[in-house]
Coordinates of C-alpha atoms and ligand atoms in Angstrom, one line a residue:
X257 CA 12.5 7.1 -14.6
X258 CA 12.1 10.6 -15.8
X259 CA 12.4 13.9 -14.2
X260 CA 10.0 16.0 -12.7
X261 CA 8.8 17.7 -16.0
X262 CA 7.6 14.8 -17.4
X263 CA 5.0 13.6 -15.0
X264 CA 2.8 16.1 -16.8
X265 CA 1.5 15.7 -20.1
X266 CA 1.8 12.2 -20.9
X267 CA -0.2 9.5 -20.0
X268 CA 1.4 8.9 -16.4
X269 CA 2.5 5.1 -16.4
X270 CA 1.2 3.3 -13.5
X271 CA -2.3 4.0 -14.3
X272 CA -4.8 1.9 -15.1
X273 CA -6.6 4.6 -17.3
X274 CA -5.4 7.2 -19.4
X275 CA -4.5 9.8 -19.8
X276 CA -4.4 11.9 -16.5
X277 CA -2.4 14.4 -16.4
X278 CA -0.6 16.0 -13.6
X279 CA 1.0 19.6 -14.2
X280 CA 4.7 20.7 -13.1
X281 CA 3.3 22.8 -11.6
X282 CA 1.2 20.5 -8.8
X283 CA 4.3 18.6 -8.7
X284 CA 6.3 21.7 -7.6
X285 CA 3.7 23.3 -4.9
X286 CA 3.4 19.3 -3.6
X287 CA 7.1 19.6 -2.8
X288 CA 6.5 23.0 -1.3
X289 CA 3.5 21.7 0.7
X290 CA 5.6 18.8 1.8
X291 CA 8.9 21.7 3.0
X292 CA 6.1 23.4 4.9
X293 CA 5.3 20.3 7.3
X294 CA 1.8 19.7 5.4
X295 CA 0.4 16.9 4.1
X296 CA -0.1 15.7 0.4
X297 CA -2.2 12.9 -1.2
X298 CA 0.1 11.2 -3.8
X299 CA -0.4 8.5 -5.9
X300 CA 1.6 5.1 -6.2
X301 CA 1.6 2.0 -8.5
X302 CA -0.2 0.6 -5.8
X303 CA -3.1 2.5 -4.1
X304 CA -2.9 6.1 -3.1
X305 CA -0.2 7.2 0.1
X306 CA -0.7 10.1 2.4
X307 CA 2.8 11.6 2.6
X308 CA 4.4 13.9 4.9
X309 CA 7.9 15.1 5.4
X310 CA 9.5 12.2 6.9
X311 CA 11.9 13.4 9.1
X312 CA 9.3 16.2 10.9
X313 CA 8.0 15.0 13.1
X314 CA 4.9 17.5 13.7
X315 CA 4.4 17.0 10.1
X316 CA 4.1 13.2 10.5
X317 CA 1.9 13.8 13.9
X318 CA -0.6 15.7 11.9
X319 CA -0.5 12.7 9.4
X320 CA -1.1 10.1 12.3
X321 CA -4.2 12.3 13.4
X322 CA -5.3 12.2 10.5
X323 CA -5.4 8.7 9.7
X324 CA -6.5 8.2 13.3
X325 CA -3.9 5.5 13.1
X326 CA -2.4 3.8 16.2
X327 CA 1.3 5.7 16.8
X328 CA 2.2 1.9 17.6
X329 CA 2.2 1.2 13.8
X330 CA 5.1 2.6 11.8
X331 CA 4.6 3.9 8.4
X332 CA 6.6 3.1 5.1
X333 CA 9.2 5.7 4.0
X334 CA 8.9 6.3 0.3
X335 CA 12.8 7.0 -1.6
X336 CA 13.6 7.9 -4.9
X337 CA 16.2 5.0 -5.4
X338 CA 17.6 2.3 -4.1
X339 CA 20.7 4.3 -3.4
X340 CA 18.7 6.5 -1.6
X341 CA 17.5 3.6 0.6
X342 CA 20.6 2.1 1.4
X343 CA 22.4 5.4 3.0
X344 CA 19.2 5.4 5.4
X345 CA 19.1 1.4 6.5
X346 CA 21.8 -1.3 6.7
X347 CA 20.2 -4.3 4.2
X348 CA 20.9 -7.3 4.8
X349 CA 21.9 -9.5 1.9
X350 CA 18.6 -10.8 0.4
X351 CA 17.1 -7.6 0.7
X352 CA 19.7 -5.8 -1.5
X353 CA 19.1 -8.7 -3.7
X354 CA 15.7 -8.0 -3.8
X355 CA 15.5 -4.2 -4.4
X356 CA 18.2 -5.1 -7.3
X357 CA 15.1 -7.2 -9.1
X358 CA 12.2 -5.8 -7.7
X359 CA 12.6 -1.7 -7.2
X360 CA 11.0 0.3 -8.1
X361 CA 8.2 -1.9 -7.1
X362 CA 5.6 -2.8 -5.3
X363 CA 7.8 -4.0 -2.4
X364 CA 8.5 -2.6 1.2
X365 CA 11.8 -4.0 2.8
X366 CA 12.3 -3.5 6.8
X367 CA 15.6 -3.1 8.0
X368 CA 17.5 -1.4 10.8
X369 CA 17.3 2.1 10.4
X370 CA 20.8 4.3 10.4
X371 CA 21.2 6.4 13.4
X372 CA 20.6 9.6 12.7
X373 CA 19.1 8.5 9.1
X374 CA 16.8 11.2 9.0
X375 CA 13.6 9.6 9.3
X376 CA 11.8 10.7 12.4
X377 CA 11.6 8.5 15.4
X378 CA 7.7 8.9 15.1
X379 CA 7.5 7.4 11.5
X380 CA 9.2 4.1 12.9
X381 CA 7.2 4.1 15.6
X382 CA 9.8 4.3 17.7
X383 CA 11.5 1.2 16.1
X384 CA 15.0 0.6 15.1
X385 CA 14.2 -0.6 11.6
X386 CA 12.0 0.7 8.9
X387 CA 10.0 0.2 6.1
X388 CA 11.2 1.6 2.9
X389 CA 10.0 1.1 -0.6
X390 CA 10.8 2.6 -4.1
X391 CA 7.8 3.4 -5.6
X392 CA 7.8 3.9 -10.1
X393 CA 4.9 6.1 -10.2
X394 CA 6.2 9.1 -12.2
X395 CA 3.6 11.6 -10.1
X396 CA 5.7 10.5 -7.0
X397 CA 9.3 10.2 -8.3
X398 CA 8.5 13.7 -9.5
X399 CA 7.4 15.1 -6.4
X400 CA 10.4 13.0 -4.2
X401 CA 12.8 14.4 -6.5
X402 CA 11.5 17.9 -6.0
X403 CA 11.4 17.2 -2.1
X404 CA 15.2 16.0 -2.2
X405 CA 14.3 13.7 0.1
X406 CA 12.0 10.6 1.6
X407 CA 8.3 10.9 2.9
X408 CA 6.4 8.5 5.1
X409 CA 3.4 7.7 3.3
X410 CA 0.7 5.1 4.2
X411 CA -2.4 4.6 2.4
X412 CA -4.3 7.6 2.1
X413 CA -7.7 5.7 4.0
X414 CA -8.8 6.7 7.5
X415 CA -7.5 3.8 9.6
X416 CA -9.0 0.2 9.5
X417 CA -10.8 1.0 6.6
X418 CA -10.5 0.3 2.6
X419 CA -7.3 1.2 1.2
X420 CA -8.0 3.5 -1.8
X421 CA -7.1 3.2 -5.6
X422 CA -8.5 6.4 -6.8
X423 CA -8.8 10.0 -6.1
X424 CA -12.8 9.5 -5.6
X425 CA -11.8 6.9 -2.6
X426 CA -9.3 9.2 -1.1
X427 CA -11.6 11.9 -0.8
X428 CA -14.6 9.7 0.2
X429 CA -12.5 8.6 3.4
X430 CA -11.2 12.6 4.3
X431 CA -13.8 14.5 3.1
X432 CA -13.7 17.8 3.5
X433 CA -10.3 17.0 5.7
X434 CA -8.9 15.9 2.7
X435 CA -5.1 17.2 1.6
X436 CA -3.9 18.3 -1.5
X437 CA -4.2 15.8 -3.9
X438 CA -2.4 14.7 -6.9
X439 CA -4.7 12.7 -9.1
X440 CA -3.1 10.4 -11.4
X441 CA -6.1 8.1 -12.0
X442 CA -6.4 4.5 -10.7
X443 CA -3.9 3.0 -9.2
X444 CA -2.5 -0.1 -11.7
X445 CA -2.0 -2.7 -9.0
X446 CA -4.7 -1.8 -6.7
X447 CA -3.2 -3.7 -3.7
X448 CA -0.4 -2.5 -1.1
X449 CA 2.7 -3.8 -1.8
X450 CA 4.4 -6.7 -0.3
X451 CA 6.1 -6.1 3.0
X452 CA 9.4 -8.5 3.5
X453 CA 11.4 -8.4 7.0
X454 CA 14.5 -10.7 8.3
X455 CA 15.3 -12.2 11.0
X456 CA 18.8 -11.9 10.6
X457 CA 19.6 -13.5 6.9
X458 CA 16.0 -15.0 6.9
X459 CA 13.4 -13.0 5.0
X460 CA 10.2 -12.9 7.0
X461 CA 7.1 -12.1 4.9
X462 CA 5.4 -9.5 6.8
X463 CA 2.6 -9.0 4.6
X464 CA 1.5 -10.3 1.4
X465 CA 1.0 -8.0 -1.6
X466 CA 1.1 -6.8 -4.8
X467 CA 4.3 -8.9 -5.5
X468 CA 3.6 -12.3 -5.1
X469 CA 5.3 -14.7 -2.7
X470 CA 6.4 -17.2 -5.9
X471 CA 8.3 -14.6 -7.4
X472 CA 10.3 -13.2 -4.0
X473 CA 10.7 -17.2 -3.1
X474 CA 13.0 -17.2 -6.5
X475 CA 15.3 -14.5 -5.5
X476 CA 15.9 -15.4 -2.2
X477 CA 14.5 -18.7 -0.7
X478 CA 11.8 -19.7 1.1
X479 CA 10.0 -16.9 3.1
X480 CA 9.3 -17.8 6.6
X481 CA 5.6 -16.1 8.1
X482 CA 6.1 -14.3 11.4
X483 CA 4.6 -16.5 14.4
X484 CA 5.8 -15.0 17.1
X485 CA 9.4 -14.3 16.4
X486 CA 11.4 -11.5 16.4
X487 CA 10.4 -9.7 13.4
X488 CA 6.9 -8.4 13.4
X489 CA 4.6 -6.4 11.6
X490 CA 2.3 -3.9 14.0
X491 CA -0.4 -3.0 11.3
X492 CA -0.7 -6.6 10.8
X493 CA -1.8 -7.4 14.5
X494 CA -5.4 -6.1 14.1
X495 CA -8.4 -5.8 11.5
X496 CA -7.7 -3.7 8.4
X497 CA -8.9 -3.1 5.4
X498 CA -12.8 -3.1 6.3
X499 CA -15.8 -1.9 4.5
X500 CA -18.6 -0.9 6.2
X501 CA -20.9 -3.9 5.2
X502 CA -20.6 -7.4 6.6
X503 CA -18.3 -10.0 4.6
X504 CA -19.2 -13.4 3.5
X505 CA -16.2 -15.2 2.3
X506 CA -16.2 -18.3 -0.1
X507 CA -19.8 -17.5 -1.4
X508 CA -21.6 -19.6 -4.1
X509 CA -24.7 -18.0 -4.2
X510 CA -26.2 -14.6 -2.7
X511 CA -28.8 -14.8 -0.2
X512 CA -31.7 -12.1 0.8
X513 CA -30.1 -8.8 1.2
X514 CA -26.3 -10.0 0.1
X515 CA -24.6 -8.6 -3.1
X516 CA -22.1 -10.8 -4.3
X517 CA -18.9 -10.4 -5.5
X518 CA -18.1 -12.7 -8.0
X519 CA -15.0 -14.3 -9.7
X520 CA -14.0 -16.9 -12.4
X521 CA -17.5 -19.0 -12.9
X522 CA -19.4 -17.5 -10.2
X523 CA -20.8 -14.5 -11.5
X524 CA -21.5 -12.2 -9.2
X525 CA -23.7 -8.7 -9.3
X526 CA -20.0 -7.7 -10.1
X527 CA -17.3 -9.7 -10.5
X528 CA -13.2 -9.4 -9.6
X529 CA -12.3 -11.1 -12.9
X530 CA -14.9 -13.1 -14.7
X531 CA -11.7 -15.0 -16.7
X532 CA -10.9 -16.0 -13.2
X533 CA -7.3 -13.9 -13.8
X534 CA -5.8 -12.7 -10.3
X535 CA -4.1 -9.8 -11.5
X536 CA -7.3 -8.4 -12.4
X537 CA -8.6 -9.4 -9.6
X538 CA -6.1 -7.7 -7.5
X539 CA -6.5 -4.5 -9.2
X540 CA -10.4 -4.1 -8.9
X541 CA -10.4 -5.1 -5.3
X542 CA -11.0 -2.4 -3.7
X543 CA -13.0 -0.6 -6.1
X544 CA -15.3 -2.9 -6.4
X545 CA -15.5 -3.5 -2.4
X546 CA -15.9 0.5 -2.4
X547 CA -18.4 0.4 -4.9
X548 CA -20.9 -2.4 -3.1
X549 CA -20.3 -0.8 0.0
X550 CA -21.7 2.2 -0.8
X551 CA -24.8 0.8 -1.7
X552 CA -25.3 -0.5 1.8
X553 CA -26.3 -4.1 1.8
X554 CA -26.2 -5.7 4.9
X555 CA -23.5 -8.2 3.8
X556 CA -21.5 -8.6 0.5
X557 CA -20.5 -11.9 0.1
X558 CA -17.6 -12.9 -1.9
X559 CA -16.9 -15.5 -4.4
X560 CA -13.7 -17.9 -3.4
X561 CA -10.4 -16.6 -4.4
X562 CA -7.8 -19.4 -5.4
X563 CA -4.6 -19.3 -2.5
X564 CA -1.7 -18.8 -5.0
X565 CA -0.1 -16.0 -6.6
X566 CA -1.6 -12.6 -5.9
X567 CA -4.4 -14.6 -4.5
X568 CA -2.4 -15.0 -1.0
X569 CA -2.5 -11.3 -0.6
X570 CA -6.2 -10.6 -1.8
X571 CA -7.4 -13.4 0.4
X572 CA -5.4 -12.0 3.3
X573 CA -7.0 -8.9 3.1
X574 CA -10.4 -10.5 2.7
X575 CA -10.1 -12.1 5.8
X576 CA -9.1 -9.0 7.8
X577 CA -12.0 -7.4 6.2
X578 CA -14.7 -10.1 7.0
X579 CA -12.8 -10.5 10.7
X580 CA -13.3 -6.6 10.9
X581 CA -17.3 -6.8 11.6
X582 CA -18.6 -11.0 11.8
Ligands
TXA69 O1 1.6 -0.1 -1.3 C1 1.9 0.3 -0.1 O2 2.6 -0.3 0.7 C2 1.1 1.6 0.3 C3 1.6 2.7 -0.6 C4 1.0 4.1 -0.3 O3 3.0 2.8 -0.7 N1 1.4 1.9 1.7 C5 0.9 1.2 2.7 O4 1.3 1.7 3.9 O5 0.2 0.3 2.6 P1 0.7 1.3 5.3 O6 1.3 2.2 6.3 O7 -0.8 1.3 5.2 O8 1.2 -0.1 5.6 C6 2.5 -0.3 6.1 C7 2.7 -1.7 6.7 C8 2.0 -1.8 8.0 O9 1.4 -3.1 8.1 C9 3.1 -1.6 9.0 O10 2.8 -2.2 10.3 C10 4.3 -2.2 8.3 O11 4.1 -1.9 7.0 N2 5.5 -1.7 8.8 C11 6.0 -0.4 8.7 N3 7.2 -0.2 9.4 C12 7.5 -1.4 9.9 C13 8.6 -1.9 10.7 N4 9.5 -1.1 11.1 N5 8.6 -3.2 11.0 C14 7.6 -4.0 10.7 N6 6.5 -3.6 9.9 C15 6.4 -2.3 9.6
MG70 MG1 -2.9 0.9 5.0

């Protein structure tokens, strides 16, 4: 991963598009914004984060207020490595196995959180553990490794709403409110990443993401779902991910007033992949959710979305989004 210099210039990697370039110089008065307790739009692999200064806490208030997000729901702590990581939670087994295969990637682990780790009681939530992730967008590595140290950064949406996977979305959900911002172009993935807990030795999945569930179940087993048990995930509890239209999932057709969002054979007035190829499908979610939604139609429906692979997380967020205003 390269140093901060060379997130400028070249085309930076994690982008869909090229080339977007992002000067030292951004990258230096981010870090400096960040010192100060403020607030910086950053990019990631997987959609855009709103970071703060993890461990300060009137920094991370500010980014709660924001967000308007619930202080009930902690927020993942972006690290420059691995080693990083592992000085600020204990990991159990599996998950140093996975941050060996997977980081940097889009994967959050939870674990318990040092005492006295550094990472503000606020940004867990008041938890124990928390959710860290190693994140191989150069724009961010650059900026962490000018910081010297980890931010809490959630998606960069107001919450409940659409995560966002460009600039354009971040600044259509903050407006005028809207930090700094480093714009490295779309994101590449276009879907959070995946969130893996234990319980214990037993890896929980806590959300499904932009690492599929096949791939994890290699490295370390079988991944049990949370149904009640001791590992939880709060942002999971209620409706996220919502645009302002209606949703109509597993859609054939369009009816009066619908635009539909198509896939594989069906069509669509936009489609997630005509080939019918998830990755694809994964990465133009949200734009393409975004982009219907601000045309207003009373509902967009949505073509069905095979269950495996990166289809387990696009259908999960689907559902939250359809659950969000039927
Ligand atoms: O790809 C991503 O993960 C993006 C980019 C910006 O890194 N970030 C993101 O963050 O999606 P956020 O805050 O929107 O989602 C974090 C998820 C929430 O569902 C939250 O409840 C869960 O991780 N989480 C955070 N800390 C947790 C903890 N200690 N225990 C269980 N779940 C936790
Ligand atoms: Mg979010």
């Amino acid at each position: 991963m390269g140093g901060a210099h060379d997130a400028g210039g070249d085309r930076a990697a994690g982008c869909a598009e090229g080339p977007v370039s992002v000067a030292p110089a951004e990258i230096a008065h981010a870090a400096a914004l960040l010192r100060a307790g403020a607030l910086v739009v950053v990019p990631t692999e997987t959609v855009y984060g709103l970071a703060a200064d993890a461990a300060n806490p009137a920094a991370v208030a500010a980014l709660y207020a924001l967000k308007e997000r619930p202080r009930f729901n902690p927020l993942i702590a972006h690290f420059a490595d691995a080693e990083e990581v592992e000085r600020a939670l204990v990991l159990p087994t599996g998950a140093r196995r996975l941050a060996q295969r997977f980081w940097p990637g889009p994967l959050t682990l939870v674990a318990p959180h040092r005492p006295g780790a550094g990472v503000c009681a606020l940004a867990r939530a008041g938890l124990d553990t928390l959710a860290a992730r190693v994140s191989p967008h150069p724009v961010l590595q650059a900026v962490l490794r000018h910081f010297g140290g980890p931010v809490a950064a959630p998606s960069a949406n107001p919450s409940g709403r659409l995560s966002p996977t460009s600039a354009a979305h971040v600044r259509a959900g903050f407006g005028a409110r809207t930090p700094f911002l480093l714009d490295a172009g779309p994101c590449a993935l276009g879907l959070e990443s995946t969130v893996i807990g234990f319980d214990g030795e037993t890896p929980v999945l806590l959300r499904a993401g932009a690492l599929s569930r096949d791939v994890i179940e290699a490295e370390v087993g079988r991944l049990r779902t949370p149904q009640g048990g001791a590992v939880q995930s709060p942002g999971q509890l209620g409706s996220h991910y919502a645009p302002r239209a209606r949703l109509r999932l597993q859609a054939e057709a369009a009816t009066p007033g619908e635009l539909l969002l198509g896939f594989g054979p069906v069509a669509g007035e936009v489609s997630l992949s005509p080939a019918g190829d998830l990755a694809e499908a994964a990465a133009k979610l949200f734009e393409l959710l975004h982009q219907l939604d601000a045309r207003a139609p009373t509902c967009i429906a949505v073509a069905p979305i095979p269950n495996h692979g990166l289809g387990e997380a696009i259908n999960d967020r689907l559902a939250r989004a359809a659950a969000e205003r039927c």
